Coordinates of N, CA and C and ligand atoms in Angstrom, one line a residue:
M433 N 91.5 39.5 -9.7 CA 92.0 39.3 -8.3 C 92.5 40.6 -7.7
R434 N 93.3 41.3 -8.6 CA 93.8 42.6 -8.1 C 92.7 43.5 -7.7
L435 N 91.6 43.5 -8.5 CA 90.5 44.4 -8.2 C 89.8 44.1 -6.9
I436 N 89.7 42.8 -6.6 CA 89.0 42.4 -5.4 C 89.9 42.7 -4.2
R437 N 91.2 42.5 -4.3 CA 92.1 42.8 -3.2 C 92.1 44.3 -2.8
T438 N 92.2 45.1 -3.8 CA 92.2 46.5 -3.5 C 90.9 47.1 -3.0
A439 N 89.8 46.3 -3.2 CA 88.5 46.7 -2.7 C 88.4 46.4 -1.3
L440 N 89.2 45.5 -0.8 CA 89.1 45.1 0.7 C 89.6 46.2 1.5
P441 N 89.1 46.3 2.8 CA 89.7 47.3 3.7 C 91.2 46.9 4.0
R442 N 92.0 47.9 4.1 CA 93.4 47.8 4.4 C 93.6 46.8 5.6
R443 N 92.8 46.9 6.6 CA 92.9 46.1 7.8 C 92.9 44.6 7.5
V444 N 92.0 44.2 6.6 CA 91.9 42.8 6.2 C 93.1 42.4 5.5
L445 N 93.6 43.2 4.5 CA 94.8 42.8 3.8 C 96.0 42.6 4.7
L446 N 96.1 43.4 5.7 CA 97.3 43.3 6.6 C 97.1 42.1 7.5
A447 N 95.9 41.8 8.0 CA 95.7 40.8 9.0 C 95.8 39.4 8.4
A448 N 95.3 39.2 7.2 CA 95.2 37.8 6.7 C 96.6 37.2 6.5
P449 N 97.6 37.9 5.9 CA 98.9 37.2 5.7 C 99.6 37.0 7.0
A450 N 99.4 37.9 8.0 CA 100.0 37.7 9.3 C 99.6 36.4 10.0
L451 N 98.3 36.1 9.8 CA 97.8 34.9 10.5 C 98.4 33.6 9.8
L452 N 98.8 33.7 8.5 CA 99.2 32.5 7.8 C 100.7 32.4 7.8
T453 N 101.4 33.4 8.2 CA 102.9 33.3 8.2 C 103.5 32.7 9.4
L454 N 103.8 31.5 9.4 CA 104.3 30.8 10.6 C 105.6 31.4 11.2
P455 N 106.6 31.8 10.4 CA 107.8 32.3 10.9 C 107.6 33.5 11.8
A456 N 106.5 34.3 11.6 CA 106.2 35.4 12.4 C 105.9 35.0 13.8
L457 N 105.4 33.8 14.0 CA 105.0 33.4 15.4 C 106.3 33.2 16.2
A458 N 107.4 32.9 15.6 CA 108.6 32.7 16.4 C 109.1 34.0 16.9
Q459 N 108.6 35.1 16.3 CA 109.1 36.5 16.7 C 108.4 37.0 18.0
V460 N 107.3 36.3 18.4 CA 106.6 36.8 19.6 C 107.5 36.7 20.8
P461 N 107.8 37.9 21.5 CA 108.7 37.8 22.6 C 108.1 37.2 23.9
R462 N 108.9 36.9 24.8 CA 108.4 36.3 26.1 C 109.0 37.2 27.2
T463 N 108.1 37.7 28.0 CA 108.6 38.6 29.1 C 109.4 37.8 30.1
P464 N 110.7 38.2 30.3 CA 111.6 37.5 31.2 C 111.0 37.4 32.6
A465 N 111.2 36.3 33.3 CA 110.9 36.2 34.7 C 112.0 36.7 35.6
Q466 N 111.6 37.3 36.7 CA 112.5 37.7 37.7 C 112.0 37.2 39.1
M467 N 112.9 37.3 40.1 CA 112.6 36.8 41.4 C 111.4 37.6 42.0
E468 N 110.6 36.9 42.9 CA 109.5 37.6 43.5 C 110.0 38.6 44.6
G469 N 111.1 38.3 45.2 CA 111.6 39.2 46.3 C 110.8 39.0 47.5
P470 N 111.2 39.6 48.6 CA 110.6 39.3 50.0 C 109.4 40.1 50.3
Y471 N 108.9 41.0 49.4 CA 107.8 41.9 49.9 C 106.4 41.7 49.3
Y472 N 106.2 40.5 48.7 CA 104.8 40.2 48.3 C 104.0 40.2 49.6
P473 N 102.8 40.9 49.6 CA 102.1 41.0 50.9 C 101.9 39.7 51.6
R474 N 102.1 39.7 52.9 CA 101.8 38.6 53.7 C 100.3 38.4 53.9
A475 N 99.6 39.5 53.9 CA 98.1 39.4 53.9 C 97.6 40.4 52.9
I476 N 96.8 40.0 52.0 CA 96.3 40.8 50.9 C 95.4 41.9 51.6
P477 N 95.6 43.2 51.3 CA 94.9 44.3 52.0 C 93.4 44.2 51.6
A478 N 92.5 44.8 52.4 CA 91.1 44.8 52.2 C 90.8 45.5 50.9
D479 N 91.5 46.6 50.6 CA 91.3 47.2 49.3 C 92.5 46.8 48.4
A480 N 92.2 46.0 47.5 CA 93.2 45.4 46.6 C 92.8 45.6 45.1
D481 N 92.1 46.7 44.8 CA 91.7 47.0 43.4 C 92.8 47.6 42.6
A482 N 92.5 48.0 41.4 CA 93.5 48.4 40.5 C 93.9 49.9 40.6
D483 N 93.2 50.6 41.6 CA 93.5 52.0 41.9 C 94.3 52.1 43.2
L484 N 95.6 52.1 43.0 CA 96.5 52.2 44.2 C 96.6 53.6 44.8
L485 N 96.1 54.6 44.0 CA 96.2 56.0 44.5 C 95.2 56.3 45.6
Q486 N 94.2 55.4 45.7 CA 93.1 55.7 46.7 C 92.8 54.4 47.5
V487 N 92.9 54.5 48.8 CA 92.7 53.4 49.7 C 91.3 53.6 50.3
A488 N 90.4 52.6 50.2 CA 89.1 52.8 50.8 C 89.2 53.2 52.3
G489 N 88.5 54.2 52.7 CA 88.5 54.7 54.1 C 89.5 55.7 54.4
Q490 N 90.5 55.9 53.4 CA 91.5 56.9 53.7 C 91.1 58.3 53.1
P491 N 91.2 59.4 53.9 CA 90.7 60.7 53.4 C 91.5 61.3 52.3
R492 N 92.8 60.9 52.1 CA 93.6 61.5 51.1 C 94.3 60.5 50.2
P493 N 94.6 60.9 49.0 CA 95.2 60.0 48.0 C 96.7 59.8 48.3
A494 N 97.3 58.9 47.6 CA 98.7 58.5 47.8 C 99.6 59.7 47.5
R495 N 100.7 59.8 48.3 CA 101.7 60.8 48.0 C 102.6 60.3 46.8
G496 N 103.2 61.2 46.1 CA 104.1 60.8 45.0 C 103.6 61.2 43.7
Q497 N 104.4 60.7 42.7 CA 104.1 61.1 41.3 C 103.1 60.1 40.7
P498 N 101.8 60.5 40.4 CA 100.9 59.5 39.8 C 101.4 58.9 38.5
L499 N 101.0 57.6 38.4 CA 101.5 56.8 37.3 C 100.4 55.9 36.8
L500 N 100.1 56.0 35.5 CA 99.1 55.1 34.9 C 99.9 54.0 34.3
L501 N 99.8 52.8 34.8 CA 100.5 51.6 34.3 C 99.6 50.8 33.5
E502 N 99.8 50.6 32.2 CA 98.8 49.9 31.4 C 99.5 49.2 30.2
G503 N 98.8 48.2 29.7 CA 99.3 47.5 28.6 C 98.4 46.4 28.2
V504 N 98.9 45.4 27.4 CA 98.1 44.3 26.9 C 98.9 43.0 27.3
V505 N 98.1 42.0 27.7 CA 98.6 40.7 28.0 C 98.4 39.8 26.8
R506 N 99.5 39.2 26.4 CA 99.5 38.3 25.2 C 100.0 36.9 25.5
G507 N 99.6 36.0 24.7 CA 100.0 34.6 24.9 C 101.2 34.3 23.9
P508 N 101.6 33.0 23.9 CA 102.7 32.6 23.1 C 102.5 32.8 21.6
D509 N 101.3 32.8 21.1 CA 101.1 33.1 19.7 C 100.9 34.5 19.4
G510 N 101.0 35.4 20.4 CA 100.9 36.8 20.2 C 99.4 37.3 20.4
A511 N 98.5 36.4 20.5 CA 97.1 36.8 20.7 C 96.9 37.3 22.1
A512 N 96.0 38.3 22.2 CA 95.6 38.9 23.5 C 95.0 37.8 24.3
L513 N 95.1 38.0 25.7 CA 94.6 37.1 26.6 C 93.5 37.7 27.5
P514 N 92.3 37.8 27.0 CA 91.2 38.3 27.8 C 91.1 37.6 29.1
G515 N 90.8 38.3 30.2 CA 90.6 37.6 31.5 C 91.9 37.3 32.2
A516 N 93.0 37.7 31.7 CA 94.3 37.5 32.4 C 94.3 38.2 33.7
R517 N 94.9 37.7 34.7 CA 94.9 38.3 36.0 C 96.3 38.9 36.3
I518 N 96.4 40.1 36.7 CA 97.6 40.8 37.0 C 97.6 41.3 38.4
E519 N 98.7 41.1 39.1 CA 98.9 41.7 40.4 C 100.2 42.5 40.4
I520 N 100.2 43.7 41.0 CA 101.4 44.5 41.2 C 101.6 44.8 42.7
W521 N 102.8 44.9 43.1 CA 103.1 45.4 44.5 C 104.4 46.2 44.4
Q522 N 104.5 47.3 45.2 CA 105.6 48.2 45.0 C 105.8 49.0 46.3
A523 N 106.9 49.7 46.4 CA 107.2 50.6 47.5 C 106.4 51.9 47.3
D524 N 106.1 52.6 48.4 CA 105.5 53.9 48.3 C 106.5 55.0 47.9
H525 N 106.1 56.2 47.9 CA 106.9 57.3 47.4 C 108.3 57.4 48.2
A526 N 108.3 56.9 49.4 CA 109.5 56.9 50.2 C 110.2 55.6 50.2
G527 N 109.8 54.7 49.4 CA 110.5 53.4 49.3 C 110.1 52.4 50.3
I528 N 108.9 52.5 50.9 CA 108.5 51.6 52.0 C 107.4 50.6 51.4
Y529 N 107.5 49.4 51.8 CA 106.6 48.3 51.3 C 105.5 48.1 52.4
L530 N 104.3 47.7 51.9 CA 103.2 47.2 52.8 C 103.6 45.8 53.2
H531 N 104.5 45.7 54.1 CA 105.0 44.3 54.5 C 105.6 44.4 55.9
P532 N 105.3 43.5 56.8 CA 105.9 43.5 58.1 C 107.4 43.4 58.1
G533 N 108.0 42.9 57.0 CA 109.5 42.8 56.9 C 110.1 44.1 56.6
D534 N 109.4 45.1 56.3 CA 110.0 46.4 56.0 C 110.2 47.2 57.3
S535 N 111.5 47.5 57.6 CA 111.8 48.0 59.0 C 111.2 49.4 59.1
R536 N 110.8 50.1 58.0 CA 110.2 51.4 58.1 C 108.7 51.4 58.0
L537 N 108.1 50.2 58.2 CA 106.6 50.1 58.0 C 105.8 51.2 58.7
A538 N 106.2 51.6 59.9 CA 105.5 52.6 60.7 C 105.4 53.9 60.0
Q539 N 106.4 54.2 59.1 CA 106.4 55.5 58.4 C 105.7 55.4 57.0
R540 N 105.1 54.2 56.7 CA 104.5 54.0 55.4 C 103.4 55.0 55.1
D541 N 103.2 55.4 53.8 CA 102.1 56.2 53.4 C 100.8 55.4 53.5
A542 N 99.9 55.7 54.4 CA 98.7 55.0 54.6 C 97.7 55.3 53.4
G543 N 98.0 56.4 52.7 CA 97.1 56.7 51.6 C 97.5 55.9 50.3
F544 N 98.6 55.2 50.4 CA 99.0 54.4 49.2 C 98.7 52.9 49.4
Q545 N 98.1 52.3 48.4 CA 97.6 50.9 48.6 C 98.7 49.9 48.5
G546 N 99.7 50.1 47.8 CA 100.9 49.2 47.9 C 100.8 47.9 47.1
F547 N 99.6 47.5 46.9 CA 99.3 46.2 46.2 C 98.0 46.4 45.4
G548 N 97.9 45.8 44.2 CA 96.6 45.9 43.5 C 96.5 44.7 42.5
R549 N 95.2 44.5 42.1 CA 94.9 43.4 41.2 C 94.1 44.0 40.1
A550 N 94.3 43.5 38.9 CA 93.4 43.8 37.7 C 93.2 42.6 36.9
V551 N 92.1 42.6 36.1 CA 91.7 41.6 35.2 C 91.7 42.2 33.8
A552 N 92.4 41.6 32.9 CA 92.4 42.1 31.5 C 91.0 42.0 30.9
D553 N 90.7 43.1 30.1 CA 89.4 43.1 29.4 C 89.4 42.2 28.2
G554 N 88.4 42.3 27.4 CA 88.2 41.4 26.2 C 89.3 41.5 25.2
A555 N 90.0 42.6 25.2 CA 91.2 42.8 24.3 C 92.5 42.6 25.0
G556 N 92.5 42.0 26.2 CA 93.7 41.7 26.9 C 94.3 42.9 27.6
R557 N 93.6 44.0 27.6 CA 94.2 45.3 28.2 C 94.0 45.3 29.7
Y558 N 95.0 45.8 30.4 CA 94.9 46.0 31.8 C 95.4 47.4 32.2
A559 N 95.0 47.9 33.3 CA 95.5 49.2 33.7 C 95.5 49.3 35.3
F560 N 96.5 50.0 35.8 CA 96.6 50.3 37.2 C 96.8 51.8 37.3
R561 N 96.2 52.4 38.3 CA 96.6 53.8 38.7 C 97.5 53.6 40.0
T562 N 98.7 54.1 39.9 CA 99.6 53.9 41.0 C 100.5 55.2 41.1
I563 N 101.7 55.0 41.7 CA 102.7 56.1 41.7 C 104.0 55.6 41.2
R564 N 104.9 56.5 40.8 CA 106.3 56.1 40.5 C 106.9 55.6 41.8
P565 N 107.3 54.4 41.9 CA 107.8 53.9 43.2 C 109.0 54.6 43.7
G566 N 109.1 54.8 45.0 CA 110.2 55.4 45.6 C 111.4 54.4 45.7
L567 N 112.6 54.9 46.1 CA 113.8 54.0 46.1 C 114.0 53.5 47.5
Y568 N 114.5 52.3 47.6 CA 115.0 51.8 48.9 C 116.4 51.2 48.7
A569 N 117.1 50.9 49.7 CA 118.5 50.6 49.6 C 118.8 49.3 48.8
G570 N 119.7 49.4 47.9 CA 120.2 48.2 47.2 C 119.5 47.9 45.9
R571 N 118.4 48.7 45.5 CA 117.7 48.4 44.3 C 117.5 49.7 43.5
T572 N 117.3 49.5 42.2 CA 116.8 50.7 41.4 C 115.3 50.7 41.5
R573 N 114.7 51.7 40.8 CA 113.2 51.8 40.9 C 112.6 50.7 40.1
H574 N 111.5 50.1 40.7 CA 110.9 48.9 40.1 C 109.5 48.7 40.6
I575 N 108.7 48.0 39.9 CA 107.4 47.5 40.3 C 107.3 46.0 40.1
H576 N 106.9 45.3 41.2 CA 106.8 43.9 41.1 C 105.5 43.5 40.4
L577 N 105.6 42.3 39.7 CA 104.4 41.9 38.9 C 104.2 40.4 39.0
R578 N 103.0 40.0 39.0 CA 102.6 38.6 38.8 C 101.5 38.7 37.7
A579 N 101.6 37.8 36.8 CA 100.5 37.7 35.8 C 100.2 36.2 35.5
A580 N 98.9 36.0 35.1 CA 98.5 34.6 34.8 C 97.4 34.7 33.8
S581 N 97.4 33.7 32.9 CA 96.2 33.6 31.9 C 95.0 33.3 32.7
A582 N 93.8 33.5 32.1 CA 92.5 33.2 32.8 C 92.4 31.8 33.3
D583 N 93.0 30.8 32.5 CA 92.9 29.4 32.9 C 94.0 29.0 33.8
G584 N 94.9 30.0 34.2 CA 96.0 29.7 35.1 C 97.2 28.9 34.5
R585 N 97.1 28.5 33.3 CA 98.2 27.7 32.7 C 99.5 28.5 32.4
L586 N 99.4 29.7 32.1 CA 100.5 30.6 31.8 C 100.8 31.5 33.0
N587 N 102.0 31.5 33.5 CA 102.3 32.3 34.7 C 103.6 33.0 34.6
L588 N 103.6 34.2 35.2 CA 104.9 35.0 35.2 C 105.0 35.7 36.5
T589 N 106.2 35.7 37.1 CA 106.6 36.6 38.2 C 107.7 37.4 37.6
S590 N 107.6 38.8 37.7 CA 108.7 39.6 37.2 C 108.7 41.0 37.8
Q591 N 109.5 41.9 37.2 CA 109.6 43.2 37.7 C 109.7 44.2 36.6
I592 N 109.1 45.4 36.8 CA 109.0 46.4 35.7 C 110.0 47.5 36.1
Y593 N 110.8 47.9 35.1 CA 111.8 49.0 35.4 C 111.5 50.3 34.6
F594 N 112.2 51.3 35.0 CA 112.0 52.7 34.4 C 113.2 53.1 33.5
P595 N 112.9 53.6 32.3 CA 114.0 53.9 31.4 C 114.9 55.0 32.0
N596 N 116.2 54.8 31.8 CA 117.2 55.8 32.2 C 117.3 56.1 33.7
D597 N 116.7 55.2 34.5 CA 116.8 55.5 35.9 C 118.3 55.4 36.4
P598 N 118.7 56.4 37.2 CA 120.2 56.4 37.5 C 120.6 55.2 38.2
G599 N 119.7 54.4 38.9 CA 120.1 53.2 39.6 C 120.2 52.0 38.7
N600 N 119.7 52.0 37.5 CA 119.6 50.8 36.7 C 120.9 50.1 36.5
E601 N 121.9 50.8 36.1 CA 123.2 50.1 35.8 C 123.9 49.5 37.0
S602 N 123.6 49.9 38.2 CA 124.2 49.3 39.3 C 123.3 48.3 40.0
D603 N 122.0 48.2 39.5 CA 121.1 47.3 40.2 C 121.5 45.8 39.9
P604 N 121.5 45.0 41.0 CA 121.9 43.6 40.9 C 121.1 42.8 39.9
L605 N 119.9 43.1 39.7 CA 119.0 42.3 38.7 C 119.1 42.9 37.4
F606 N 119.0 44.3 37.3 CA 118.9 44.9 36.0 C 120.2 44.8 35.2
R607 N 121.3 44.9 35.9 CA 122.6 45.0 35.2 C 123.0 43.7 34.6
R608 N 122.4 42.6 35.0 CA 122.8 41.3 34.4 C 122.0 40.8 33.3
M609 N 121.0 41.7 32.9 CA 120.1 41.4 31.8 C 120.8 41.8 30.5
N610 N 120.5 41.1 29.4 CA 121.0 41.6 28.1 C 120.0 42.6 27.6
A611 N 120.3 43.2 26.4 CA 119.6 44.3 25.9 C 118.1 44.0 25.6
E612 N 117.9 42.8 25.1 CA 116.5 42.3 24.8 C 115.7 42.2 26.0
A613 N 116.3 41.6 27.1 CA 115.5 41.4 28.3 C 115.2 42.8 29.0
R614 N 116.2 43.7 28.9 CA 116.0 45.0 29.5 C 114.9 45.7 28.8
A615 N 114.8 45.6 27.4 CA 113.8 46.3 26.7 C 112.4 45.7 27.1
L616 N 112.3 44.4 27.3 CA 111.0 43.8 27.6 C 110.6 44.1 29.0
L617 N 111.5 44.4 29.9 CA 111.2 44.7 31.3 C 111.2 46.2 31.6
T618 N 111.4 47.1 30.6 CA 111.4 48.5 30.9 C 110.2 49.1 30.3
A619 N 109.4 49.9 31.1 CA 108.2 50.5 30.7 C 108.5 51.7 29.7
R620 N 107.5 52.0 28.9 CA 107.6 53.1 28.0 C 106.9 54.3 28.6
I621 N 107.6 55.3 28.9 CA 107.0 56.4 29.7 C 106.5 57.5 28.7
S622 N 105.3 58.1 29.0 CA 104.8 59.2 28.2 C 103.9 60.0 29.1
P623 N 103.6 61.2 28.7 CA 102.8 62.1 29.6 C 101.4 61.5 29.8
W624 N 100.8 61.8 30.9 CA 99.4 61.4 31.3 C 98.9 62.5 32.2
D625 N 97.6 62.7 32.1 CA 96.9 63.8 32.9 C 97.4 63.7 34.4
G626 N 98.1 64.8 34.8 CA 98.5 64.9 36.2 C 99.6 63.9 36.6
G627 N 100.3 63.4 35.6 CA 101.4 62.4 36.0 C 102.0 61.9 34.8
E628 N 102.3 60.6 34.8 CA 103.0 60.0 33.6 C 102.3 58.6 33.4
R629 N 102.4 58.2 32.1 CA 101.9 56.9 31.7 C 103.1 55.9 31.5
A630 N 103.0 54.7 32.0 CA 104.0 53.7 31.8 C 103.4 52.6 31.0
G631 N 103.7 52.4 29.8 CA 103.2 51.4 28.9 C 104.0 50.1 29.1
F632 N 103.3 49.0 29.4 CA 104.1 47.7 29.6 C 103.2 46.6 29.2
D633 N 103.6 46.0 28.0 CA 102.9 44.8 27.6 C 103.5 43.5 28.2
I634 N 102.7 42.6 28.5 CA 103.1 41.3 29.1 C 102.9 40.2 28.2
F635 N 104.0 39.4 27.9 CA 104.0 38.3 27.0 C 104.2 37.0 27.8
L636 N 103.1 36.3 28.0 CA 103.2 35.0 28.7 C 103.4 33.8 27.8
A637 N 104.2 32.9 28.2 CA 104.5 31.7 27.4 C 104.8 30.5 28.3
Ligands
FE1399 FE1 111.2 45.4 45.4

């Protein structure tokens, strides 16, 4: 028995017990929901792809610090959810939304898409090219998110935060979360070509 086990690839030895251990399933986290807020687009823009840095027909890219937002969408059992649909919307570099309710709409960066959609690949992975969102009055830095499983049964509306942002502790939504919720809604920042990468996994339940 021992000889057979050691002959198996390490990957198999690690994966098999994990699938059989029921208590491990209870450890799968669930991404906390947060309010949608007033700025989900009233009309979805003609260009609503996953590259918010480039708007079709605009001669120049978005202003601001480029950000690669990416992660994996998982279900209640921890398994990846291929085909999951993700939407994000956020303020431009100056804190202005693509929404008629934003009083500064006229000054908005026309080179920034403001809203985008992605579909998770076969491994549940999604990615957006966007910018580090600018600040507007009353909130810390954040990106709004909606996600759903391919069959639409699992849904989430929430917001993504940035680690150590000076506005986090005074933000009306961020400050009332416990440490676990904060960790689940805060992106992991690392370097990326010409900007930064924000890792953010989504756990639907
Ligand atoms: Fe917002």
